[in-house]
PDB file of C-alpha atoms in Angstrom:
ATOM      1  CA  MET A 209      -4.795  15.307  18.073  1.00 67.00           C
ATOM      2  CA  VAL A 210      -3.209  13.299  15.260  1.00 65.00           C
ATOM      3  CA  PRO A 211       0.554  13.939  15.096  1.00 77.00           C
ATOM      4  CA  PRO A 212       1.856  15.259  11.764  1.00 84.00           C
ATOM      5  CA  ARG A 213       3.321  12.786   9.312  1.00 91.00           C
ATOM      6  CA  PHE A 214       6.379  13.511   7.220  1.00 96.00           C
ATOM      7  CA  TYR A 215       8.070  12.266   4.096  1.00 97.00           C
ATOM      8  CA  THR A 216      11.012   9.948   4.831  1.00 97.00           C
ATOM      9  CA  THR A 217      13.693   8.121   2.878  1.00 96.00           C
ATOM     10  CA  GLN A 218      12.439   4.747   4.152  1.00 95.00           C
ATOM     11  CA  LEU A 219      11.600   3.455   0.669  1.00 96.00           C
ATOM     12  CA  GLN A 220      15.341   2.972   0.172  1.00 94.00           C
ATOM     13  CA  ALA A 221      15.096  -0.128   2.389  1.00 93.00           C
ATOM     14  CA  GLY A 222      13.508  -2.135  -0.409  1.00 89.00           C
ATOM     15  CA  LEU A 223      11.197  -0.156  -2.707  1.00 95.00           C
ATOM     16  CA  GLY A 224       8.174  -2.420  -3.269  1.00 96.00           C
ATOM     17  CA  ALA A 225      10.058  -5.496  -1.971  1.00 96.00           C
ATOM     18  CA  VAL A 226       7.338  -7.754  -3.365  1.00 96.00           C
ATOM     19  CA  ALA A 227       9.329 -10.997  -3.562  1.00 95.00           C
ATOM     20  CA  GLU A 228      11.182 -10.269  -0.314  1.00 96.00           C
ATOM     21  CA  THR A 229       7.897  -9.649   1.509  1.00 97.00           C
ATOM     22  CA  ARG A 230       6.591 -13.055   0.450  1.00 97.00           C
ATOM     23  CA  GLN A 231       9.762 -14.690   1.758  1.00 96.00           C
ATOM     24  CA  LEU A 232       9.535 -12.874   5.074  1.00 97.00           C
ATOM     25  CA  LEU A 233       5.857 -13.756   5.438  1.00 97.00           C
ATOM     26  CA  ASP A 234       6.839 -17.427   5.070  1.00 96.00           C
ATOM     27  CA  LEU A 235       9.116 -16.976   8.089  1.00 96.00           C
ATOM     28  CA  PHE A 236       6.705 -14.836  10.080  1.00 96.00           C
ATOM     29  CA  GLU A 237       4.569 -16.208  12.910  1.00 94.00           C
ATOM     30  CA  PRO A 238       2.210 -14.206  15.144  1.00 93.00           C
ATOM     31  CA  GLY A 239       4.047 -12.846  18.144  1.00 91.00           C
ATOM     32  CA  VAL A 240       7.451 -12.834  16.479  1.00 93.00           C
ATOM     33  CA  THR A 241       9.398  -9.639  17.168  1.00 94.00           C
ATOM     34  CA  VAL A 242      11.390  -7.723  14.584  1.00 95.00           C
ATOM     35  CA  THR A 243      14.633  -8.995  16.117  1.00 95.00           C
ATOM     36  CA  GLU A 244      13.396 -12.581  16.077  1.00 96.00           C
ATOM     37  CA  LEU A 245      12.275 -12.269  12.451  1.00 96.00           C
ATOM     38  CA  ILE A 246      15.715 -10.962  11.485  1.00 95.00           C
ATOM     39  CA  GLU A 247      17.316 -13.929  13.264  1.00 94.00           C
ATOM     40  CA  ARG A 248      14.964 -16.343  11.490  1.00 95.00           C
ATOM     41  CA  ALA A 249      15.769 -14.815   8.108  1.00 94.00           C
ATOM     42  CA  LEU A 250      19.507 -15.023   8.775  1.00 92.00           C
ATOM     43  CA  ALA A 251      19.268 -18.627   9.974  1.00 92.00           C
ATOM     44  CA  ALA A 252      17.038 -19.743   7.095  1.00 91.00           C
ATOM     45  CA  GLY A 253      19.455 -18.532   4.454  1.00 87.00           C
ATOM     46  CA  SER A 254      16.517 -17.248   2.407  1.00 85.00           C
ATOM     47  CA  PHE A 255      18.482 -14.218   1.187  1.00 89.00           C
ATOM     48  CA  PRO A 256      21.896 -15.619   0.197  1.00 89.00           C
ATOM     49  CA  LEU A 257      22.850 -12.609  -1.931  1.00 86.00           C
ATOM     50  CA  MET A 258      22.022 -10.083   0.800  1.00 89.00           C
ATOM     51  CA  THR A 259      24.457  -8.997   3.495  1.00 91.00           C
ATOM     52  CA  ALA A 260      23.376  -9.365   7.118  1.00 92.00           C
ATOM     53  CA  ARG A 261      23.258  -5.586   7.487  1.00 93.00           C
ATOM     54  CA  ARG A 262      21.120  -5.231   4.373  1.00 93.00           C
ATOM     55  CA  LEU A 263      18.761  -7.967   5.588  1.00 94.00           C
ATOM     56  CA  ARG A 264      18.371  -6.317   8.993  1.00 94.00           C
ATOM     57  CA  ASN A 265      17.529  -3.063   7.255  1.00 95.00           C
ATOM     58  CA  LEU A 266      14.992  -4.827   5.024  1.00 96.00           C
ATOM     59  CA  VAL A 267      13.141  -6.295   8.010  1.00 96.00           C
ATOM     60  CA  ALA A 268      13.375  -3.307  10.366  1.00 95.00           C
ATOM     61  CA  GLU A 269      12.908  -0.432   7.898  1.00 95.00           C
ATOM     62  CA  CYS A 270      10.786  -2.026   5.169  1.00 96.00           C
ATOM     63  CA  PHE A 271       8.782  -5.043   6.368  1.00 97.00           C
ATOM     64  CA  ALA A 272       8.066  -3.970   9.950  1.00 96.00           C
ATOM     65  CA  PRO A 273       6.712  -0.445   9.309  1.00 96.00           C
ATOM     66  CA  ARG A 274       4.424  -1.758   6.581  1.00 97.00           C
ATOM     67  CA  TYR A 275       3.106  -5.024   7.960  1.00 97.00           C
ATOM     68  CA  LEU A 276       3.745  -5.053  11.706  1.00 95.00           C
ATOM     69  CA  ARG A 277       2.122  -1.683  12.510  1.00 88.00           C
ATOM     70  CA  ALA A 278      -1.115  -3.495  13.377  1.00 83.00           C
ATOM     71  CA  PRO A 279      -0.924  -6.843  15.169  1.00 75.00           C
ATOM     72  CA  ASN A 280      -2.814  -8.858  12.572  1.00 89.00           C
ATOM     73  CA  HIS A 281      -1.826  -7.533   9.155  1.00 96.00           C
ATOM     74  CA  ALA A 282       1.198  -9.756   8.605  1.00 97.00           C
ATOM     75  CA  ALA A 283      -0.726 -12.808   9.824  1.00 96.00           C
ATOM     76  CA  LEU A 284      -3.591 -12.073   7.415  1.00 97.00           C
ATOM     77  CA  LEU A 285      -1.237 -11.506   4.492  1.00 98.00           C
ATOM     78  CA  LYS A 286       0.602 -14.729   5.297  1.00 97.00           C
ATOM     79  CA  ARG A 287      -2.681 -16.610   4.884  1.00 97.00           C
ATOM     80  CA  LEU A 288      -3.619 -14.765   1.698  1.00 98.00           C
ATOM     81  CA  ALA A 289      -0.240 -14.982  -0.061  1.00 97.00           C
ATOM     82  CA  PRO A 290      -0.518 -18.624  -1.225  1.00 96.00           C
ATOM     83  CA  VAL A 291      -4.088 -18.360  -2.543  1.00 96.00           C
ATOM     84  CA  LEU A 292      -4.549 -14.924  -4.097  1.00 97.00           C
ATOM     85  CA  PRO A 293      -3.364 -14.244  -7.649  1.00 96.00           C
ATOM     86  CA  ARG A 294      -0.198 -12.179  -7.774  1.00 96.00           C
ATOM     87  CA  SER A 295      -2.047  -9.102  -9.059  1.00 96.00           C
ATOM     88  CA  GLU A 296      -4.477  -9.146  -6.126  1.00 97.00           C
ATOM     89  CA  PHE A 297      -1.837  -9.808  -3.494  1.00 98.00           C
ATOM     90  CA  ASN A 298       0.407  -7.050  -4.830  1.00 98.00           C
ATOM     91  CA  GLN A 299      -2.465  -4.584  -4.481  1.00 98.00           C
ATOM     92  CA  LEU A 300      -2.712  -5.483  -0.787  1.00 98.00           C
ATOM     93  CA  LEU A 301       1.014  -4.838  -0.411  1.00 98.00           C
ATOM     94  CA  LEU A 302       0.596  -1.496  -2.181  1.00 98.00           C
ATOM     95  CA  ILE A 303      -2.012  -0.381   0.365  1.00 98.00           C
ATOM     96  CA  HIS A 304       0.237  -1.121   3.339  1.00 98.00           C
ATOM     97  CA  THR A 305       3.352   0.277   1.668  1.00 98.00           C
ATOM     98  CA  ALA A 306       1.592   3.555   0.843  1.00 98.00           C
ATOM     99  CA  ARG A 307       0.248   3.848   4.389  1.00 97.00           C
ATOM    100  CA  ALA A 308       3.765   3.513   5.764  1.00 97.00           C
ATOM    101  CA  ASN A 309       5.357   5.855   3.198  1.00 97.00           C
ATOM    102  CA  LEU A 310       3.494   9.127   2.818  1.00 97.00           C
ATOM    103  CA  VAL A 311       5.723  10.333  -0.013  1.00 98.00           C
ATOM    104  CA  LEU A 312       4.652   7.354  -2.131  1.00 98.00           C
ATOM    105  CA  ALA A 313       0.977   7.720  -1.212  1.00 98.00           C
ATOM    106  CA  ASP A 314       0.939  11.419  -2.082  1.00 98.00           C
ATOM    107  CA  PHE A 315       2.750  10.832  -5.365  1.00 98.00           C
ATOM    108  CA  ILE A 316       0.203   8.211  -6.427  1.00 98.00           C
ATOM    109  CA  ARG A 317      -2.798  10.261  -5.331  1.00 98.00           C
ATOM    110  CA  ASP A 318      -1.645  13.727  -6.406  1.00 97.00           C
ATOM    111  CA  ILE A 319       0.580  13.113  -9.438  1.00 98.00           C
ATOM    112  CA  TYR A 320       0.055   9.637 -10.852  1.00 98.00           C
ATOM    113  CA  TRP A 321      -3.734   9.459 -11.101  1.00 98.00           C
ATOM    114  CA  PRO A 322      -4.281  13.104 -12.128  1.00 98.00           C
ATOM    115  CA  SER A 323      -1.706  12.540 -14.884  1.00 97.00           C
ATOM    116  CA  TYR A 324      -3.575   9.475 -16.064  1.00 97.00           C
ATOM    117  CA  SER A 325      -6.910  11.309 -15.909  1.00 96.00           C
ATOM    118  CA  ALA A 326      -5.416  14.111 -18.007  1.00 97.00           C
ATOM    119  CA  GLY A 327      -4.595  11.625 -20.753  1.00 96.00           C
ATOM    120  CA  ARG A 328      -0.879  11.333 -20.021  1.00 96.00           C
ATOM    121  CA  ASP A 329       0.723   8.023 -20.972  1.00 95.00           C
ATOM    122  CA  ALA A 330       3.996   8.367 -19.060  1.00 96.00           C
ATOM    123  CA  LEU A 331       5.731  10.056 -16.117  1.00 96.00           C
ATOM    124  CA  THR A 332       9.316  11.278 -15.995  1.00 95.00           C
ATOM    125  CA  PHE A 333      12.039  11.463 -13.385  1.00 95.00           C
ATOM    126  CA  ASP A 334      11.965  15.261 -13.571  1.00 96.00           C
ATOM    127  CA  GLU A 335       8.277  15.235 -12.602  1.00 97.00           C
ATOM    128  CA  ALA A 336       8.968  12.947  -9.646  1.00 97.00           C
ATOM    129  CA  ARG A 337      11.892  15.142  -8.562  1.00 97.00           C
ATOM    130  CA  ALA A 338       9.752  18.287  -8.811  1.00 98.00           C
ATOM    131  CA  PHE A 339       7.074  16.599  -6.682  1.00 98.00           C
ATOM    132  CA  VAL A 340       9.563  15.658  -3.952  1.00 98.00           C
ATOM    133  CA  MET A 341      11.169  19.099  -4.064  1.00 98.00           C
ATOM    134  CA  ALA A 342       7.771  20.758  -3.646  1.00 98.00           C
ATOM    135  CA  GLY A 343       7.097  18.537  -0.643  1.00 97.00           C
ATOM    136  CA  VAL A 344      10.352  19.613   0.975  1.00 97.00           C
ATOM    137  CA  GLN A 345       9.593  23.288   0.291  1.00 97.00           C
ATOM    138  CA  ASN A 346       6.097  22.876   1.757  1.00 96.00           C
ATOM    139  CA  GLY A 347       7.348  21.413   5.034  1.00 95.00           C
ATOM    140  CA  ARG A 348       6.519  17.775   4.326  1.00 96.00           C
ATOM    141  CA  THR A 349       9.917  16.664   5.690  1.00 97.00           C
ATOM    142  CA  GLN A 350      11.124  17.063   9.255  1.00 95.00           C
ATOM    143  CA  LYS A 351      14.185  18.943   8.016  1.00 95.00           C
ATOM    144  CA  PRO A 352      15.284  20.216   4.599  1.00 96.00           C
ATOM    145  CA  TRP A 353      16.650  17.602   2.205  1.00 98.00           C
ATOM    146  CA  SER A 354      19.694  18.055   0.017  1.00 97.00           C
ATOM    147  CA  ASP A 355      19.323  17.920  -3.747  1.00 98.00           C
ATOM    148  CA  THR A 356      20.988  14.499  -3.673  1.00 98.00           C
ATOM    149  CA  THR A 357      18.378  13.163  -1.231  1.00 98.00           C
ATOM    150  CA  ILE A 358      15.556  14.675  -3.287  1.00 98.00           C
ATOM    151  CA  ARG A 359      16.856  12.928  -6.400  1.00 97.00           C
ATOM    152  CA  ARG A 360      17.247   9.633  -4.558  1.00 97.00           C
ATOM    153  CA  VAL A 361      13.726   9.727  -3.137  1.00 98.00           C
ATOM    154  CA  ALA A 362      12.299  10.596  -6.571  1.00 97.00           C
ATOM    155  CA  THR A 363      14.042   7.487  -7.910  1.00 96.00           C
ATOM    156  CA  TYR A 364      12.670   5.395  -5.029  1.00 97.00           C
ATOM    157  CA  VAL A 365       9.110   6.598  -5.670  1.00 97.00           C
ATOM    158  CA  LEU A 366       9.265   5.729  -9.357  1.00 97.00           C
ATOM    159  CA  GLY A 367      10.886   2.374  -8.652  1.00 96.00           C
ATOM    160  CA  CYS A 368       8.256   1.513  -6.067  1.00 97.00           C
ATOM    161  CA  CYS A 369       5.474   2.393  -8.514  1.00 97.00           C
ATOM    162  CA  ALA A 370       7.137   0.096 -11.052  1.00 96.00           C
ATOM    163  CA  ASP A 371       7.359  -2.733  -8.486  1.00 96.00           C
ATOM    164  CA  PHE A 372       3.599  -2.468  -7.954  1.00 97.00           C
ATOM    165  CA  GLU A 373       3.010  -2.281 -11.720  1.00 95.00           C
ATOM    166  CA  LEU A 374       1.678   1.252 -11.738  1.00 97.00           C
ATOM    167  CA  LEU A 375       4.525   2.195 -14.066  1.00 96.00           C
ATOM    168  CA  GLY A 376       6.522   0.359 -16.683  1.00 93.00           C
ATOM    169  CA  GLY A 377       9.981   1.000 -18.041  1.00 79.00           C
ATOM    170  CA  THR A 378      13.340   1.254 -16.350  1.00 75.00           C
ATOM    171  CA  GLY A 379      16.227   3.691 -16.210  1.00 68.00           C
ATOM    172  CA  ARG A 380      16.025   7.394 -16.874  1.00 74.00           C
ATOM    173  CA  GLY A 381      13.490   7.456 -19.685  1.00 84.00           C
ATOM    174  CA  PRO A 382       9.766   8.206 -19.340  1.00 93.00           C
ATOM    175  CA  ARG A 383       7.891   5.539 -17.369  1.00 94.00           C
ATOM    176  CA  PRO A 384       4.695   4.320 -19.118  1.00 96.00           C
ATOM    177  CA  ILE A 385       1.586   4.602 -16.952  1.00 97.00           C
ATOM    178  CA  ARG A 386      -0.112   1.258 -16.327  1.00 95.00           C
ATOM    179  CA  PRO A 387      -3.259   2.043 -14.332  1.00 87.00           C
ATOM    180  CA  LEU A 388      -4.423  -0.554 -11.852  1.00 90.00           C
ATOM    181  CA  ARG A 389      -7.978  -1.803 -11.713  1.00 95.00           C
ATOM    182  CA  LEU A 390      -8.926  -2.462  -8.106  1.00 97.00           C
ATOM    183  CA  GLN A 391      -9.702  -6.156  -7.667  1.00 97.00           C
ATOM    184  CA  ILE A 392     -12.939  -7.090  -5.903  1.00 97.00           C
ATOM    185  CA  LYS A 393     -11.251  -9.121  -3.144  1.00 98.00           C
ATOM    186  CA  VAL A 394      -8.854  -6.258  -2.482  1.00 98.00           C
ATOM    187  CA  ALA A 395     -11.813  -3.867  -2.292  1.00 98.00           C
ATOM    188  CA  ALA A 396     -13.427  -6.173   0.277  1.00 98.00           C
ATOM    189  CA  TYR A 397     -10.201  -6.325   2.306  1.00 98.00           C
ATOM    190  CA  LEU A 398      -9.806  -2.544   2.229  1.00 98.00           C
ATOM    191  CA  ALA A 399     -13.432  -1.811   3.105  1.00 98.00           C
ATOM    192  CA  TYR A 400     -13.371  -4.170   6.089  1.00 98.00           C
ATOM    193  CA  ASP A 401      -9.947  -3.025   7.230  1.00 97.00           C
ATOM    194  CA  LEU A 402     -11.098   0.608   7.294  1.00 98.00           C
ATOM    195  CA  HIS A 403     -14.389  -0.289   8.984  1.00 97.00           C
ATOM    196  CA  LEU A 404     -12.632  -2.266  11.709  1.00 96.00           C
ATOM    197  CA  GLN A 405     -10.243   0.632  12.263  1.00 94.00           C
ATOM    198  CA  GLY A 406     -13.308   2.697  13.199  1.00 96.00           C
ATOM    199  CA  VAL A 407     -13.978   4.535   9.936  1.00 96.00           C
ATOM    200  CA  GLY A 408     -17.711   5.309   9.765  1.00 95.00           C
ATOM    201  CA  ASP A 409     -19.861   4.206   6.847  1.00 94.00           C
ATOM    202  CA  ASN A 410     -20.208   7.685   5.350  1.00 91.00           C
ATOM    203  CA  GLN A 411     -16.555   8.539   5.966  1.00 95.00           C
ATOM    204  CA  LEU A 412     -15.610   5.315   4.210  1.00 96.00           C
ATOM    205  CA  LEU A 413     -16.571   6.721   0.817  1.00 95.00           C
ATOM    206  CA  GLY A 414     -14.034   9.526   0.991  1.00 95.00           C
ATOM    207  CA  HIS A 415     -11.146   7.729   2.657  1.00 97.00           C
ATOM    208  CA  GLU A 416      -7.796   8.506   1.088  1.00 97.00           C
ATOM    209  CA  ASP A 417      -6.803   4.848   0.690  1.00 98.00           C
ATOM    210  CA  TRP A 418      -9.269   4.445  -2.191  1.00 98.00           C
ATOM    211  CA  ARG A 419      -7.457   7.197  -4.057  1.00 98.00           C
ATOM    212  CA  LEU A 420      -4.450   4.892  -4.347  1.00 98.00           C
ATOM    213  CA  PHE A 421      -6.554   3.194  -7.017  1.00 98.00           C
ATOM    214  CA  GLY A 422      -7.855   6.403  -8.573  1.00 97.00           C
ATOM    215  CA  LEU A 423     -11.307   6.145  -6.972  1.00 97.00           C
ATOM    216  CA  ASP A 424     -13.434   9.073  -5.813  1.00 96.00           C
ATOM    217  CA  SER A 425     -16.453   8.787  -3.504  1.00 94.00           C
ATOM    218  CA  ILE A 426     -18.814   7.951  -6.386  1.00 93.00           C
ATOM    219  CA  ASP A 427     -16.460   5.190  -7.538  1.00 96.00           C
ATOM    220  CA  VAL A 428     -16.247   3.842  -3.983  1.00 96.00           C
ATOM    221  CA  ARG A 429     -20.033   3.726  -3.742  1.00 95.00           C
ATOM    222  CA  ASP A 430     -20.027   1.648  -6.935  1.00 95.00           C
ATOM    223  CA  GLN A 431     -17.396  -0.641  -5.420  1.00 96.00           C
ATOM    224  CA  LEU A 432     -19.550  -1.131  -2.330  1.00 97.00           C
ATOM    225  CA  LYS A 433     -22.492  -1.987  -4.578  1.00 96.00           C
ATOM    226  CA  ARG A 434     -20.373  -4.678  -6.233  1.00 97.00           C
ATOM    227  CA  LEU A 435     -19.330  -6.002  -2.839  1.00 98.00           C
ATOM    228  CA  SER A 436     -22.980  -6.076  -1.815  1.00 97.00           C
ATOM    229  CA  LEU A 437     -23.944  -8.045  -4.922  1.00 97.00           C
ATOM    230  CA  ASP A 438     -21.147 -10.523  -4.168  1.00 96.00           C
ATOM    231  CA  GLY A 439     -22.341 -10.975  -0.582  1.00 96.00           C
ATOM    232  CA  TYR A 440     -19.438  -9.350   1.225  1.00 97.00           C
ATOM    233  CA  LEU A 441     -21.691  -6.730   2.799  1.00 97.00           C
ATOM    234  CA  ILE A 442     -25.182  -5.200   2.631  1.00 97.00           C
ATOM    235  CA  LEU A 443     -25.331  -1.670   1.259  1.00 95.00           C
ATOM    236  CA  GLN A 444     -28.183   0.728   1.924  1.00 92.00           C
ATOM    237  CA  SER A 445     -27.782   4.030   0.144  1.00 82.00           C
ATOM    238  CA  ALA A 446     -30.089   7.031  -0.147  1.00 78.00           C
ATOM    239  CA  ALA A 447     -28.965  10.442  -1.392  1.00 71.00           C
ATOM    240  CA  ASP A 448     -25.703  11.201   0.445  1.00 76.00           C
ATOM    241  CA  VAL A 449     -26.331   8.791   3.317  1.00 85.00           C
ATOM    242  CA  VAL A 450     -24.764   5.340   3.296  1.00 90.00           C
ATOM    243  CA  HIS A 451     -25.337   2.508   5.728  1.00 94.00           C
ATOM    244  CA  VAL A 452     -23.374  -0.723   5.497  1.00 96.00           C
ATOM    245  CA  GLY A 453     -24.355  -4.018   7.036  1.00 96.00           C
ATOM    246  CA  TRP A 454     -21.086  -5.856   7.640  1.00 97.00           C
ATOM    247  CA  THR A 455     -21.442  -9.569   6.969  1.00 97.00           C
ATOM    248  CA  TYR A 456     -18.266 -10.538   8.826  1.00 97.00           C
ATOM    249  CA  LYS A 457     -17.245  -9.481  12.317  1.00 97.00           C
ATOM    250  CA  SER A 458     -13.482  -9.598  11.904  1.00 97.00           C
ATOM    251  CA  MET A 459     -10.704  -9.627   9.344  1.00 97.00           C
ATOM    252  CA  ASP A 460     -10.097 -13.263  10.249  1.00 96.00           C
ATOM    253  CA  GLU A 461     -13.647 -14.130   9.180  1.00 97.00           C
ATOM    254  CA  LEU A 462     -13.255 -12.193   5.948  1.00 98.00           C
ATOM    255  CA  THR A 463      -9.898 -13.853   5.262  1.00 97.00           C
ATOM    256  CA  ASP A 464     -11.534 -17.260   5.681  1.00 96.00           C
ATOM    257  CA  VAL A 465     -13.841 -16.316   2.827  1.00 96.00           C
ATOM    258  CA  LEU A 466     -11.123 -14.766   0.656  1.00 96.00           C
ATOM    259  CA  THR A 467      -8.987 -17.911   0.901  1.00 93.00           C
ATOM    260  CA  ARG A 468     -11.724 -20.291  -0.237  1.00 89.00           C
TER     261      ARG A 468
END
């Protein structure tokens, strides 16, 4: 039985932390522990404006839950960071950040994209606060949050969306919606990552990670067709049945191709 997941305040450790993640990936090596990575970051002086306590929090509460949950994700991202365009690499970071922070993932899937689909051009702080408050009332947190915490988390969610370029603007005003278009290399990474986690071909179409990019099962099928045309996989589709022939046997093999 899968244990329940809850909303947390963990986004406060760094929001999107896009630039900081790149710096930490430069210092990361396979097998390095969280403690060792903190020590490397302190010794390297890569974050001169950050206190030691703040840096420890960044590594332990932001970087580690996102990129060290699986043994190879940080290593793969380290290889991809120098070669992928910023827009593509940031989409990879968005996937892992949303997986580690359910409150962000739910906001993107349940508020952001439906708002865009309804023709909205902006989101407000009050909408983000109402979303977080509803989550608390519906038992999405382990214990009730104070109004102050609800407001803080709403700010974190909006700021994180801005870091990943889903939203524009700053401050308290409405945040313009800037919808992302899923990049083909990111689609390949996500499809293979889900497959190698054990997600079946038919279940792949409806996986919630695609909804981070506003895609439903029909859209995902179209993405797989594009990946098939580009040689990343072989798609066989008839009615509601999908079979995928996976060209590469591991994420390492796929990464070799993505870095060429």
